[in-house]
C-alpha positions as CSV (number, residue, x, y, z in Angstrom):
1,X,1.1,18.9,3.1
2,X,-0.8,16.3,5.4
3,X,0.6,17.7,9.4
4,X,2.0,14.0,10.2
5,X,3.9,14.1,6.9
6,X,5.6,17.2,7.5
7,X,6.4,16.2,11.5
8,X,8.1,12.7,10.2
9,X,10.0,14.3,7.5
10,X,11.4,16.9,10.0
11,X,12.3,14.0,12.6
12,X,13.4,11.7,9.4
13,X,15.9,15.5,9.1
14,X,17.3,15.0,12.8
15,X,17.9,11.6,12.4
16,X,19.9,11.9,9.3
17,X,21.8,14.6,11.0
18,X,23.3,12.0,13.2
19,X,26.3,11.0,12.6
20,X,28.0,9.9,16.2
21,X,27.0,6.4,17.9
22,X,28.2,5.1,20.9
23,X,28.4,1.4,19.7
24,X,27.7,-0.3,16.6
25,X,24.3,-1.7,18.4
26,X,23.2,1.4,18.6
27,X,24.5,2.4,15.2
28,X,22.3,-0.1,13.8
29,X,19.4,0.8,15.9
30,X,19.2,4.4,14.5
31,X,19.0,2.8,10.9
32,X,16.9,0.4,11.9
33,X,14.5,3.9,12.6
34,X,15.4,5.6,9.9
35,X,14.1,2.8,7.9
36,X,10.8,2.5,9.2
37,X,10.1,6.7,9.4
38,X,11.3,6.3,6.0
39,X,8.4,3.6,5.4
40,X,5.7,5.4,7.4
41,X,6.0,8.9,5.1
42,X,5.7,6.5,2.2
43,X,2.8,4.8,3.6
44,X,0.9,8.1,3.9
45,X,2.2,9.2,0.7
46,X,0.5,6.8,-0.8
47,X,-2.9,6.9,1.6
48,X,-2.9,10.6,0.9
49,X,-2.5,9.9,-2.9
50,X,-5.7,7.4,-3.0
51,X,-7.7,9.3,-0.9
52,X,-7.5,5.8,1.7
53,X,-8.5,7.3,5.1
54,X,-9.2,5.6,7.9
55,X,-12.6,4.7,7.7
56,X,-11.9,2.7,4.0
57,X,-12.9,-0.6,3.7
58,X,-10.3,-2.7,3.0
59,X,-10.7,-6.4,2.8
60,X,-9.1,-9.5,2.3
61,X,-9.6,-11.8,-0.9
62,X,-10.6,-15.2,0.8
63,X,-9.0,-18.4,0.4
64,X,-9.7,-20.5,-3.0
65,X,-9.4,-23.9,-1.9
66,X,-7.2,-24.2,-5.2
67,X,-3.7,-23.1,-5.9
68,X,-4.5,-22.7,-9.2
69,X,-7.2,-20.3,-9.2
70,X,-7.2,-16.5,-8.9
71,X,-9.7,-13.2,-9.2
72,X,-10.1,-11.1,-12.1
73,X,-11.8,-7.4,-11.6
74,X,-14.6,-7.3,-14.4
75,X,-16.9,-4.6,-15.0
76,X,-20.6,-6.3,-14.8
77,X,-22.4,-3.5,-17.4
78,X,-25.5,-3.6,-15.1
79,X,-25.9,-7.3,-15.8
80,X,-26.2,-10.3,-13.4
81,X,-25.3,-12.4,-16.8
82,X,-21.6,-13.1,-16.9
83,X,-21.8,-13.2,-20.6
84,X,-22.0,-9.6,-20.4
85,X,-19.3,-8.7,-18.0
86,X,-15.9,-7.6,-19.3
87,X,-12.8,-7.7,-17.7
88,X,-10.9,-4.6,-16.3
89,X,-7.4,-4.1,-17.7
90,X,-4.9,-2.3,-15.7
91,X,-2.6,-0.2,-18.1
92,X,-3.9,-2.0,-20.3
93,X,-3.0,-5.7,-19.0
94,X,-4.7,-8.2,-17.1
95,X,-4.1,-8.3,-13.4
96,X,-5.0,-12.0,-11.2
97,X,-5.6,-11.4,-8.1
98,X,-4.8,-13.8,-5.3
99,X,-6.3,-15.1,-1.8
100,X,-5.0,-12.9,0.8
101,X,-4.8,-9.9,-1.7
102,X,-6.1,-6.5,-0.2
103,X,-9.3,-5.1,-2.0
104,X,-9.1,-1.6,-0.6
105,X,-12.5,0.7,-1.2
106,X,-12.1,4.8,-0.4
């Protein structure tokens, strides 16, 4: 297990353990935290699972100009001709993609 993982799931174990607050502010606070360490081991999770490091390239769709259009992945089969691309199903369905989408590459 990735090091940071394990640390945040032992801290995410203290702060669970809590169970005495001083005032409701503070009360709130601590789940406020335990949200976001909550967030952060899922966020690595899911780095971890895909491989994304640090050095990935992850960019940002640009804007259209037009409300009403979107991306599609296709697969170009070695072929600057669009007649010969295909598009890429995902499970088997088509996914649009949107301006400000994230295009993340390990």
């Amino acid at each position: 297990m990735n090091p940071a993982i394990k640390k945040l799931k032992q801290y995410l174990e203290e702060l669970e353990a809590t169970d005495s607050f001083a005032t409701v502010e503070e009360k709130a606070e601590h789940f406020g935290l335990i949200i976001q360490v909550r967030a952060s081991i899922g966020q690595l999770e899911l780095c971890e699972k895909f491989e994304i490091h640090a050095g990935s390239l992850v960019s940002v769709l640009p804007e259209t100009g037009d409300i009403h259009t979107g991306y599609l992945a296709v697969c170009d089969n070695e072929s600057s001709n669009s007649e010969y691309w295909e598009e890429v199903l995902f499970d088997g369905r088509q996914v649009q993609f949107s301006s400000g989408d994230l295009i993340i590459r390990k």
